[in-house]
């Protein structure tokens, strides 16, 4: 099992904020909109440096999506910022018609996704957003795993023309991917080559997958670990290459089992190379208040859950 | 000086196109389309500075128009065709398979003149506010125009955008409401009354004008007045009094022609009331 060094513990939302601040300096067409959550989204630096390109829209997310769509006409690249819940479910029809169907170059940047929002509880812990967004034609869906990767993704999506959903979170998590990495939309990252089971993870659960890989190695199971930061378009080639080698798959995500990364991988396997697959995801329930780590444990998203799923998949071969 | 007679003749042809398009495919929304024909012709042939021969999505240096109540697509399509955005023969494809003229306006098929899908109501004012902001950022002195249904004002997003546009002093935006007091289920005043719209928009910080949507001279004059009031710190709202189904007697005076097509006999009756001025498509 390849060793990964944790550089520090950092929140992915700060990666977004730093990436956006750099974009502000590098790309004059980038504009940012926020619905009364500037501090939570870490958009302050962009706001302070580029007040003319920062648009506070108040607590009116539907309006924000429409404004962003309109701002693309004339060449601006709007980045919207609010919580994941208010970036998707609350404004689904606005995104569907004015952004996705109209093919507008809007970057929907969503923080506080998933259970690890923590104490605020289920009203804010959206676990359906990946599914909502990946169902929309024209929409790219990205869920980076740590600070460095979120920063790189934020910068990369400015160079891609078309609607993007960028999902990140609130808690400080292990920051282990390279600083100043090149981020390729739709290109999976191989974290560990193995032969016994493929673990495909996204977002915060990528680090959990690495922890699980170490435990599995001690138990004599050689796990291949893939970071799928882009859920759509899915890197099917990377998944199938690995699946053909290991013959069983585990998916891991901080999202509902219905509609998430696991579904996308299962669909890919069913069409190309059917295999045993186990799903580490929230099983058709809402979350609740608690600390991020408590919630991940209670809802079955910890490293031990990935270990158990990997063993189960391995035994089903 | 506007040639009012010529504008009226063009509007008559657009009304013929509308009833023929909706009849041909036996679906679509003739009532609101007929009611807004005069406005569209004034807008595209007199008011806006736009380039119909070389359409591009960004529209830099041009005035932009967003139709928020997308269901009245027939009047927009006919107006765009007569303005030169595409050949009027394409109007025959309206609502048919593989057409660029979708039931509600869309960008996906690449129809020149359309910059935003609409149909799900209440979204166009936000979009227009965004486009107007970009024009300001770009130093583009052109204007942004929108049209909304009055029933559409029941959507909450309209009022989010109303607050925002006033707060941000988006004063390069001229919006118009098709104030016909009709919606699908009945009169707006019965379904969900809008109260005093002038007072509402003024209270939201907008400059409000009123015009007669079936008096071409008044439309041209009011739009000109509206333009003169831009860049004074306020967005502009025009309350345009119209009659749903205007120009076809049996479609007027009721909400029932909002979204149903005429029969063969009704088509003949309607066309008998509308002069063919520029040749049918």
Coordinates of C-alpha atoms in Angstrom, one line a residue:
Chain A
X1 CA 0.0 0.0 0.0
X2 CA 1.4 3.3 -1.1
X3 CA 2.1 5.7 1.7
X4 CA 0.4 9.1 1.6
X5 CA 1.7 12.0 3.7
X6 CA -0.9 14.3 5.2
X7 CA 0.4 17.8 4.7
X8 CA -2.1 19.4 7.0
X9 CA -5.8 19.3 7.9
X10 CA -7.7 21.8 5.8
X11 CA -11.3 22.4 4.6
X12 CA -12.1 21.9 0.9
X13 CA -14.1 25.1 0.9
X14 CA -10.9 27.0 1.6
X15 CA -9.4 25.3 -1.4
X16 CA -12.3 26.8 -3.4
X17 CA -11.8 30.2 -1.9
X18 CA -8.0 30.2 -2.7
X19 CA -8.6 28.9 -6.2
X20 CA -11.3 31.6 -6.8
X21 CA -9.0 34.3 -5.5
X22 CA -6.2 33.2 -7.9
X23 CA -8.7 33.1 -10.8
X24 CA -9.7 36.7 -9.9
X25 CA -6.2 37.8 -10.6
X26 CA -5.6 35.6 -13.7
X27 CA -8.9 35.7 -15.5
X28 CA -10.7 39.1 -15.8
X29 CA -13.9 37.4 -17.1
X30 CA -14.4 35.5 -13.9
X31 CA -17.2 37.0 -11.7
X32 CA -18.5 35.6 -8.4
X33 CA -22.0 35.7 -6.9
X34 CA -22.9 34.8 -3.4
X35 CA -26.2 34.4 -1.6
X36 CA -25.3 35.8 1.9
X37 CA -22.7 33.2 2.7
X38 CA -19.5 34.9 1.6
X39 CA -17.6 33.9 4.8
X40 CA -18.8 30.3 4.8
X41 CA -17.8 29.9 1.1
X42 CA -14.4 31.6 1.7
X43 CA -15.1 34.1 -1.0
X44 CA -13.9 37.1 1.0
X45 CA -10.5 37.4 -0.7
X46 CA -12.1 37.5 -4.2
X47 CA -14.7 40.1 -2.9
X48 CA -12.0 42.2 -1.3
X49 CA -9.7 42.2 -4.3
X50 CA -12.4 42.5 -7.0
X51 CA -15.4 44.3 -5.6
X52 CA -16.5 45.2 -9.1
X53 CA -16.7 41.5 -10.1
X54 CA -18.3 40.3 -6.9
X55 CA -22.1 40.2 -6.7
X56 CA -23.9 39.8 -3.3
X57 CA -27.4 38.7 -4.2
X58 CA -28.9 38.3 -0.7
X59 CA -30.9 35.3 0.4
X60 CA -32.3 34.6 -3.1
X61 CA -30.7 31.6 -4.6
X62 CA -33.2 31.2 -7.5
X63 CA -32.5 34.8 -8.6
X64 CA -28.7 34.1 -8.2
X65 CA -28.9 31.2 -10.7
X66 CA -30.8 33.3 -13.2
X67 CA -28.4 36.3 -12.9
X68 CA -25.5 33.9 -13.3
X69 CA -27.0 32.5 -16.5
X70 CA -27.6 36.0 -17.9
X71 CA -24.1 37.1 -17.0
X72 CA -22.6 34.5 -19.3
X73 CA -24.2 36.4 -22.3
X74 CA -21.4 38.8 -23.1
X75 CA -18.6 36.6 -22.0
X76 CA -18.5 36.5 -18.2
X77 CA -17.7 33.3 -16.3
X78 CA -19.9 33.3 -13.2
X79 CA -19.1 31.3 -10.1
X80 CA -22.0 31.0 -7.8
X81 CA -21.5 30.3 -4.1
X82 CA -23.9 28.9 -1.5
X83 CA -24.5 25.7 0.4
X84 CA -24.9 22.6 -1.6
X85 CA -28.5 22.3 -0.5
X86 CA -29.4 25.7 -1.8
X87 CA -27.2 25.2 -4.9
X88 CA -29.2 22.3 -6.2
X89 CA -32.5 21.2 -4.7
X90 CA -33.8 24.6 -3.9
X91 CA -33.0 25.9 -7.4
X92 CA -33.3 22.9 -9.6
X93 CA -35.7 24.3 -12.1
X94 CA -33.6 27.4 -12.5
X95 CA -30.5 25.4 -13.2
X96 CA -32.3 23.0 -15.5
X97 CA -33.9 25.6 -17.8
X98 CA -31.6 28.7 -17.6
X99 CA -28.2 26.9 -17.2
X100 CA -28.2 23.3 -18.3
X101 CA -30.7 23.4 -21.1
X102 CA -29.5 26.8 -22.2
X103 CA -25.9 25.6 -22.1
X104 CA -24.6 28.5 -20.0
X105 CA -21.1 28.7 -18.8
X106 CA -22.0 28.9 -15.1
X107 CA -19.9 27.2 -12.3
X108 CA -22.2 26.2 -9.5
X109 CA -19.9 26.0 -6.5
X110 CA -21.5 24.3 -3.5
X111 CA -20.1 24.0 0.0
X112 CA -21.2 22.2 3.1
X113 CA -22.3 19.1 1.1
X114 CA -23.1 15.9 2.9
X115 CA -23.2 14.7 6.5
X116 CA -19.9 16.4 7.4
X117 CA -21.7 19.7 7.5
X118 CA -22.2 18.4 11.0
X119 CA -24.2 20.0 13.8
X120 CA -26.6 22.0 11.6
X121 CA -28.4 18.8 10.9
X122 CA -30.4 17.2 8.1
X123 CA -32.1 20.4 6.7
X124 CA -28.6 21.4 5.5
X125 CA -26.9 18.1 4.9
X126 CA -27.9 17.4 1.3
X127 CA -27.2 13.9 0.3
X128 CA -29.0 14.0 -3.0
X129 CA -27.1 16.7 -4.9
X130 CA -24.8 14.5 -7.0
X131 CA -27.8 12.6 -8.3
X132 CA -29.8 15.8 -9.0
X133 CA -27.0 17.3 -10.9
X134 CA -25.7 14.3 -12.8
X135 CA -29.2 13.7 -14.3
X136 CA -29.1 17.1 -16.0
X137 CA -27.8 16.9 -19.6
X138 CA -24.8 19.2 -20.3
X139 CA -23.8 19.3 -16.6
X140 CA -20.4 18.3 -15.4
X141 CA -20.3 17.1 -11.8
X142 CA -17.1 17.3 -9.7
X143 CA -16.5 16.3 -6.1
X144 CA -12.8 16.8 -5.2
X145 CA -11.3 15.1 -2.2
X146 CA -9.1 17.6 -0.3
X147 CA -8.0 21.2 -0.2
X148 CA -5.3 21.0 -2.9
X149 CA -7.6 19.2 -5.3
X150 CA -10.5 21.5 -4.7
X151 CA -8.3 24.5 -5.4
X152 CA -7.0 22.9 -8.6
X153 CA -10.5 21.9 -9.7
X154 CA -11.8 25.5 -9.1
X155 CA -9.1 26.8 -11.4
X156 CA -9.6 24.1 -14.0
X157 CA -13.4 24.6 -14.4
X158 CA -12.8 28.2 -15.5
X159 CA -11.1 26.9 -18.6
X160 CA -13.9 24.5 -19.4
X161 CA -16.8 26.0 -21.4
X162 CA -20.1 24.8 -20.0
X163 CA -22.1 24.3 -16.8
X164 CA -20.3 22.7 -13.9
X165 CA -21.4 21.6 -10.5
X166 CA -18.4 21.7 -8.0
X167 CA -19.1 20.1 -4.7
X168 CA -17.1 20.6 -1.5
X169 CA -17.4 20.7 2.2
X170 CA -17.0 22.3 5.5
X171 CA -14.8 20.2 7.8
X172 CA -11.0 20.1 8.0
X173 CA -9.9 16.9 6.4
X174 CA -6.6 15.3 5.4
X175 CA -4.9 17.4 2.7
X176 CA -2.7 14.8 0.9
X177 CA -2.8 15.4 -2.9
X178 CA 0.0 17.4 -4.5
X179 CA 0.1 21.2 -4.2
X180 CA -0.3 22.9 -7.6
X181 CA -1.5 19.6 -9.2
X182 CA -2.9 19.6 -12.7
X183 CA -6.6 18.9 -12.6
X184 CA -8.1 17.1 -15.5
X185 CA -11.9 17.1 -15.6
X186 CA -13.2 13.5 -16.2
X187 CA -9.8 11.8 -15.5
X188 CA -9.7 9.5 -12.6
X189 CA -6.6 9.5 -10.3
X190 CA -5.0 6.1 -9.4
X191 CA -4.0 6.3 -5.8
X192 CA -2.9 2.7 -5.2
X193 CA -2.5 -0.2 -7.6
X194 CA -3.8 -3.5 -6.3
X195 CA -5.1 -6.7 -7.5
X196 CA -7.8 -8.0 -5.1
X197 CA -10.5 -5.3 -5.0
X198 CA -11.2 -1.9 -6.6
X199 CA -12.2 0.9 -4.3
X200 CA -13.7 3.8 -6.1
X201 CA -14.2 6.8 -3.9
X202 CA -15.1 10.5 -4.3
X203 CA -14.9 13.6 -2.1
X204 CA -14.2 13.2 1.6
X205 CA -14.4 9.4 1.4
X206 CA -11.3 9.3 -0.7
X207 CA -9.1 9.6 2.4
X208 CA -11.3 7.1 4.2
X209 CA -10.6 4.7 1.3
X210 CA -6.9 5.2 1.7
X211 CA -7.2 4.4 5.4
X212 CA -9.3 1.4 4.5
X213 CA -6.6 0.3 2.0
X214 CA -4.0 0.2 4.8
X215 CA -6.2 -1.9 7.0
X216 CA -7.0 -4.2 4.1
X217 CA -3.3 -4.6 3.3
X218 CA -2.6 -5.7 6.9
X219 CA -5.4 -8.3 6.4
X220 CA -3.7 -9.5 3.2
X221 CA -6.1 -7.9 0.7
X222 CA -4.4 -5.8 -1.9
X223 CA -6.8 -3.0 -2.8
X224 CA -6.7 -0.8 -5.9
X225 CA -7.9 2.7 -4.9
X226 CA -9.2 5.2 -7.4
X227 CA -10.2 8.8 -6.8
X228 CA -13.1 9.7 -9.0
X229 CA -13.2 13.4 -8.5
X230 CA -15.4 13.8 -11.6
X231 CA -18.6 11.8 -11.4
X232 CA -19.8 13.1 -14.8
X233 CA -18.4 12.5 -17.3
X234 CA -17.3 9.3 -15.6
X235 CA -13.8 7.9 -16.4
X236 CA -15.2 4.6 -17.6
X237 CA -11.9 3.5 -19.0
X238 CA -10.2 3.8 -15.7
X239 CA -13.0 1.9 -13.9
X240 CA -13.1 -0.9 -16.4
X241 CA -9.4 -1.3 -16.6
X242 CA -9.3 -1.8 -12.8
X243 CA -12.4 -3.9 -12.7
X244 CA -11.0 -6.3 -15.3
X245 CA -8.0 -6.8 -13.1
X246 CA -9.6 -7.1 -9.6
X247 CA -13.0 -8.6 -10.5
X248 CA -14.9 -6.8 -7.7
X249 CA -15.7 -3.2 -6.8
X250 CA -16.6 -1.0 -3.9
X251 CA -17.9 2.5 -4.3
X252 CA -17.7 5.1 -1.5
X253 CA -19.3 8.5 -1.3
X254 CA -20.9 10.9 1.2
X255 CA -24.2 10.8 -0.6
X256 CA -27.4 8.8 -1.0
X257 CA -26.9 5.3 -2.4
X258 CA -29.7 6.1 -4.8
X259 CA -28.4 8.4 -7.5
X260 CA -24.8 8.7 -6.5
X261 CA -21.4 7.7 -7.7
X262 CA -22.2 4.0 -7.0
X263 CA -25.1 4.1 -9.4
X264 CA -22.9 5.6 -12.1
X265 CA -20.3 2.9 -11.6
X266 CA -22.9 0.1 -11.5
X267 CA -24.3 1.3 -14.7
X268 CA -20.9 1.3 -16.3
X269 CA -20.2 -2.2 -15.1
X270 CA -23.6 -3.5 -16.1
X271 CA -23.2 -2.3 -19.6
X272 CA -19.6 -3.5 -20.0
X273 CA -18.4 -6.0 -17.5
X274 CA -20.8 -7.0 -14.7
X275 CA -19.2 -7.7 -11.4
X276 CA -20.0 -7.9 -7.7
X277 CA -20.2 -4.3 -6.3
X278 CA -20.7 -3.1 -2.8
X279 CA -21.9 0.4 -2.0
X280 CA -20.6 2.6 0.9
X281 CA -23.2 5.4 0.9
X282 CA -26.1 6.7 3.0
X283 CA -29.0 4.2 2.6
X284 CA -32.2 6.1 2.0
X285 CA -32.2 8.2 5.1
X286 CA -31.7 11.8 6.2
X287 CA -28.8 12.8 8.4
X288 CA -28.9 14.5 11.8
X289 CA -26.9 16.7 14.1
X290 CA -23.5 15.5 15.3
X291 CA -19.8 16.0 14.7
X292 CA -18.6 15.0 11.2
X293 CA -16.8 11.9 12.5
X294 CA -19.7 10.8 14.6
X295 CA -22.0 11.1 11.6
X296 CA -19.7 9.3 9.2
X297 CA -19.5 6.4 11.7
X298 CA -23.3 6.3 12.5
X299 CA -24.3 6.4 8.8
X300 CA -21.8 3.8 7.7
X301 CA -19.3 5.9 5.9
X302 CA -16.1 5.3 7.9
X303 CA -12.9 3.5 6.9
X304 CA -14.1 0.4 8.7
X305 CA -17.3 0.3 6.6
X306 CA -15.2 0.5 3.4
X307 CA -13.0 -2.4 4.8
X308 CA -16.1 -4.5 5.4
X309 CA -17.6 -3.7 2.0
X310 CA -14.3 -4.6 0.4
X311 CA -14.1 -8.0 2.1
X312 CA -17.7 -8.7 1.2
X313 CA -17.1 -7.8 -2.5
X314 CA -13.9 -9.9 -2.4
X315 CA -15.8 -12.9 -1.0
X316 CA -18.5 -12.6 -3.7
X317 CA -16.0 -13.1 -6.5
Chain B
X1 CA -39.8 58.9 -37.5
X2 CA -41.4 55.5 -37.2
X3 CA -43.7 54.5 -40.1
X4 CA -46.6 53.5 -37.9
X5 CA -48.7 52.2 -40.9
X6 CA -45.9 49.9 -42.0
X7 CA -45.4 48.6 -38.4
X8 CA -49.2 47.9 -38.2
X9 CA -49.1 46.0 -41.5
X10 CA -46.2 43.9 -40.3
X11 CA -48.1 43.1 -37.1
X12 CA -51.1 42.0 -39.1
X13 CA -48.9 39.5 -41.0
X14 CA -47.4 38.3 -37.7
X15 CA -50.9 37.7 -36.4
X16 CA -51.7 35.6 -39.5
X17 CA -48.5 33.6 -39.0
X18 CA -49.5 33.0 -35.3
X19 CA -52.9 31.5 -36.0
X20 CA -51.6 29.5 -39.0
X21 CA -48.7 28.1 -37.0
X22 CA -50.8 27.1 -34.1
X23 CA -53.5 25.7 -36.4
X24 CA -51.0 23.7 -38.5
X25 CA -49.7 21.7 -35.5
X26 CA -52.9 21.9 -33.5
X27 CA -51.1 23.1 -30.4
X28 CA -49.5 26.2 -29.0
X29 CA -50.6 29.5 -27.4
X30 CA -52.4 31.9 -29.7
X31 CA -54.1 34.2 -27.2
X32 CA -51.0 35.9 -25.6
X33 CA -49.1 35.8 -28.9
X34 CA -51.8 37.8 -30.6
X35 CA -52.0 40.2 -27.7
X36 CA -48.3 41.0 -27.9
X37 CA -47.9 41.2 -31.7
X38 CA -47.9 45.0 -31.8
X39 CA -45.3 45.1 -29.0
X40 CA -42.9 42.6 -30.7
X41 CA -43.1 44.5 -34.0
X42 CA -42.4 47.8 -32.4
X43 CA -39.5 46.3 -30.4
X44 CA -37.8 44.6 -33.3
X45 CA -38.6 47.0 -36.1
X46 CA -38.3 50.3 -34.3
X47 CA -37.0 50.2 -30.7
X48 CA -34.1 47.8 -30.5
X49 CA -30.7 48.1 -32.0
X50 CA -30.0 44.5 -33.1
X51 CA -28.2 42.5 -35.8
X52 CA -30.4 39.9 -37.4
X53 CA -28.0 38.9 -40.1
X54 CA -25.1 37.9 -37.9
X55 CA -26.5 36.5 -34.7
X56 CA -24.1 35.6 -31.9
X57 CA -24.8 34.5 -28.4
X58 CA -22.9 37.3 -26.7
X59 CA -24.6 40.1 -28.4
X60 CA -22.0 42.6 -27.5
X61 CA -22.8 46.1 -28.8
X62 CA -26.5 45.1 -29.4
X63 CA -29.6 45.4 -27.4
X64 CA -30.8 42.1 -26.0
X65 CA -34.4 40.8 -25.6
X66 CA -35.5 38.0 -23.2
X67 CA -39.0 36.5 -23.4
X68 CA -39.8 35.3 -19.9
X69 CA -43.3 34.0 -20.7
X70 CA -41.9 31.6 -23.3
X71 CA -45.3 30.1 -24.2
X72 CA -46.0 33.0 -26.5
X73 CA -43.2 31.7 -28.8
X74 CA -45.3 32.0 -32.0
X75 CA -45.2 35.8 -31.9
X76 CA -41.5 35.8 -31.2
X77 CA -40.7 33.3 -34.0
X78 CA -42.7 35.1 -36.6
X79 CA -41.2 38.5 -35.5
X80 CA -37.6 37.0 -35.7
X81 CA -38.3 35.5 -39.1
X82 CA -39.7 38.8 -40.5
X83 CA -36.7 40.6 -39.0
X84 CA -34.3 38.4 -40.9
X85 CA -33.0 36.0 -38.3
X86 CA -34.1 33.0 -40.3
X87 CA -36.3 32.3 -43.3
X88 CA -40.0 32.6 -42.7
X89 CA -40.6 29.2 -44.4
X90 CA -39.1 27.7 -41.2
X91 CA -42.2 28.9 -39.4
X92 CA -43.9 25.8 -40.9
X93 CA -41.8 23.6 -38.7
X94 CA -43.1 25.1 -35.4
X95 CA -43.5 22.4 -32.7
X96 CA -42.7 19.6 -35.1
X97 CA -40.0 16.9 -34.7
X98 CA -36.5 18.0 -35.5
X99 CA -37.5 21.7 -35.6
X100 CA -35.5 24.6 -34.3
X101 CA -38.8 26.2 -33.4
X102 CA -39.5 24.3 -30.2
X103 CA -42.8 24.6 -28.4
X104 CA -41.1 27.0 -25.9
X105 CA -38.0 28.9 -26.9
X106 CA -34.7 27.1 -26.6
X107 CA -31.1 27.6 -27.5
X108 CA -30.1 23.9 -28.0
X109 CA -31.2 23.7 -31.6
X110 CA -29.3 27.0 -32.4
X111 CA -32.3 29.1 -33.6
X112 CA -30.8 32.6 -34.3
X113 CA -32.3 35.3 -32.0
X114 CA -32.8 33.1 -28.9
X115 CA -30.3 33.5 -26.1
X116 CA -32.1 31.7 -23.3
X117 CA -34.6 28.9 -22.9
X118 CA -37.9 30.0 -21.3
X119 CA -41.2 28.3 -20.5
X120 CA -40.9 27.6 -16.9
X121 CA -42.1 30.9 -15.7
X122 CA -40.5 33.6 -13.5
X123 CA -36.9 33.2 -14.6
X124 CA -36.4 35.9 -17.3
X125 CA -36.1 38.9 -15.1
X126 CA -33.1 37.4 -13.2
X127 CA -31.5 36.4 -16.5
X128 CA -32.0 39.9 -17.9
X129 CA -30.6 41.5 -14.8
X130 CA -27.5 39.3 -15.2
X131 CA -27.1 40.2 -18.9
X132 CA -27.5 43.9 -18.0
X133 CA -24.8 43.6 -15.4
X134 CA -22.5 42.1 -17.9
X135 CA -23.2 44.9 -20.3
X136 CA -22.2 47.3 -17.6
X137 CA -19.0 45.4 -16.8
X138 CA -18.1 45.4 -20.5
X139 CA -18.8 49.1 -20.9
X140 CA -21.5 48.2 -23.4
X141 CA -24.0 51.0 -23.7
X142 CA -26.7 48.8 -25.2
X143 CA -29.9 48.0 -23.4
X144 CA -31.6 44.8 -22.2
X145 CA -35.4 44.3 -22.7
X146 CA -37.7 41.7 -21.3
X147 CA -41.4 40.7 -21.6
X148 CA -43.4 38.9 -18.8
X149 CA -46.9 37.7 -18.5
X150 CA -49.0 39.3 -15.7
X151 CA -49.9 35.9 -14.3
X152 CA -46.2 35.1 -14.3
X153 CA -45.8 37.7 -11.6
X154 CA -47.3 35.2 -9.2
X155 CA -43.9 33.5 -9.3
X156 CA -41.7 34.5 -6.3
X157 CA -38.5 34.7 -8.3
X158 CA -39.8 37.7 -10.2
X159 CA -39.8 39.7 -6.9
X160 CA -36.4 38.4 -5.9
X161 CA -35.2 39.9 -9.2
X162 CA -37.2 43.1 -8.7
X163 CA -35.5 43.7 -5.4
X164 CA -32.1 43.0 -6.8
X165 CA -32.4 45.1 -9.9
X166 CA -33.4 48.1 -7.9
X167 CA -30.8 47.5 -5.2
X168 CA -28.0 47.2 -7.8
X169 CA -29.4 50.2 -9.8
X170 CA -29.6 48.1 -13.0
X171 CA -30.7 51.1 -15.1
X172 CA -30.0 49.6 -18.5
X173 CA -33.0 47.3 -18.3
X174 CA -36.5 48.0 -19.7
X175 CA -39.0 45.3 -18.8
X176 CA -42.6 45.1 -20.0
X177 CA -45.6 43.2 -18.5
X178 CA -48.2 41.9 -20.8
X179 CA -51.1 43.1 -18.7
X180 CA -54.1 41.3 -20.1
X181 CA -55.5 40.0 -16.8
X182 CA -55.8 36.5 -18.2
X183 CA -54.1 33.3 -17.2
X184 CA -54.9 29.6 -17.9
X185 CA -57.4 29.1 -15.2
X186 CA -59.2 32.4 -15.6
X187 CA -58.8 36.1 -15.0
X188 CA -55.7 37.0 -13.0
X189 CA -57.8 39.1 -10.7
X190 CA -59.8 35.9 -9.8
X191 CA -57.0 33.3 -9.8
X192 CA -54.6 35.4 -7.6
X193 CA -55.0 39.1 -7.8
X194 CA -51.9 41.2 -8.3
X195 CA -53.3 44.3 -6.6
X196 CA -52.0 47.6 -7.7
X197 CA -49.1 46.8 -10.0
X198 CA -47.9 50.3 -10.5
X199 CA -47.7 50.9 -6.7
X200 CA -46.0 47.5 -6.3
X201 CA -43.3 48.1 -8.8
X202 CA -42.8 51.7 -7.6
X203 CA -42.5 50.4 -4.1
X204 CA -39.8 48.0 -5.2
X205 CA -37.8 50.9 -6.6
X206 CA -38.6 50.8 -10.3
X207 CA -39.5 53.6 -12.7
X208 CA -43.0 52.6 -13.9
X209 CA -44.6 53.6 -17.2
X210 CA -47.9 52.5 -18.8
X211 CA -48.8 52.0 -22.4
X212 CA -51.6 50.8 -24.7
X213 CA -50.3 47.6 -26.2
X214 CA -52.6 48.0 -29.2
X215 CA -51.8 51.5 -30.2
X216 CA -48.6 51.4 -32.3
X217 CA -47.9 55.1 -31.9
X218 CA -48.3 54.9 -28.2
X219 CA -46.0 51.8 -28.0
X220 CA -43.3 53.5 -30.0
X221 CA -43.6 56.7 -28.0
X222 CA -43.6 55.0 -24.6
X223 CA -40.6 52.8 -25.5
X224 CA -38.8 55.9 -26.6
X225 CA -39.6 57.6 -23.3
X226 CA -38.4 54.5 -21.5
X227 CA -35.1 54.7 -23.3
X228 CA -34.7 58.3 -22.3
X229 CA -35.1 57.2 -18.6
X230 CA -32.3 54.6 -18.7
X231 CA -29.0 55.3 -16.9
X232 CA -30.8 57.3 -14.2
X233 CA -30.3 54.8 -11.4
X234 CA -33.5 52.8 -11.7
X235 CA -34.7 49.8 -13.7
X236 CA -37.8 50.5 -15.8
X237 CA -41.1 48.6 -15.9
X238 CA -43.8 49.2 -18.5
X239 CA -47.3 48.0 -17.7
X240 CA -48.7 47.3 -21.2
X241 CA -52.4 47.0 -21.3
X242 CA -53.4 44.3 -23.9
X243 CA -56.3 42.1 -24.9
X244 CA -55.6 38.4 -25.1
X245 CA -56.4 37.3 -28.7
X246 CA -56.3 40.8 -30.1
X247 CA -57.2 40.9 -33.8
X248 CA -59.4 37.8 -33.8
X249 CA -62.8 38.7 -32.4
X250 CA -63.8 35.2 -31.1
X251 CA -60.5 34.8 -29.3
X252 CA -60.9 38.1 -27.4
X253 CA -62.7 38.8 -24.1
X254 CA -61.8 35.5 -22.4
X255 CA -58.9 33.4 -21.1
X256 CA -59.9 30.3 -23.0
X257 CA -57.7 30.9 -26.0
X258 CA -54.6 31.0 -23.9
X259 CA -53.4 27.6 -25.1
X260 CA -55.8 26.0 -27.6
X261 CA -55.6 25.9 -31.4
X262 CA -58.3 27.0 -33.8
X263 CA -60.2 24.5 -35.9
X264 CA -60.2 24.7 -39.8
X265 CA -63.3 26.8 -39.7
X266 CA -62.0 29.0 -36.9
X267 CA -58.7 29.5 -38.8
X268 CA -60.6 30.6 -41.9
X269 CA -62.7 33.0 -39.8
X270 CA -59.5 34.4 -38.1
X271 CA -57.6 34.9 -41.4
X272 CA -60.6 36.7 -42.7
X273 CA -60.0 39.3 -40.0
X274 CA -56.3 39.7 -40.5
X275 CA -54.9 41.3 -43.7
X276 CA -52.1 39.4 -45.5
X277 CA -49.6 42.2 -45.9
X278 CA -46.2 40.5 -46.4
X279 CA -47.2 37.2 -47.8
X280 CA -47.9 34.1 -45.8
X281 CA -45.0 31.7 -45.1

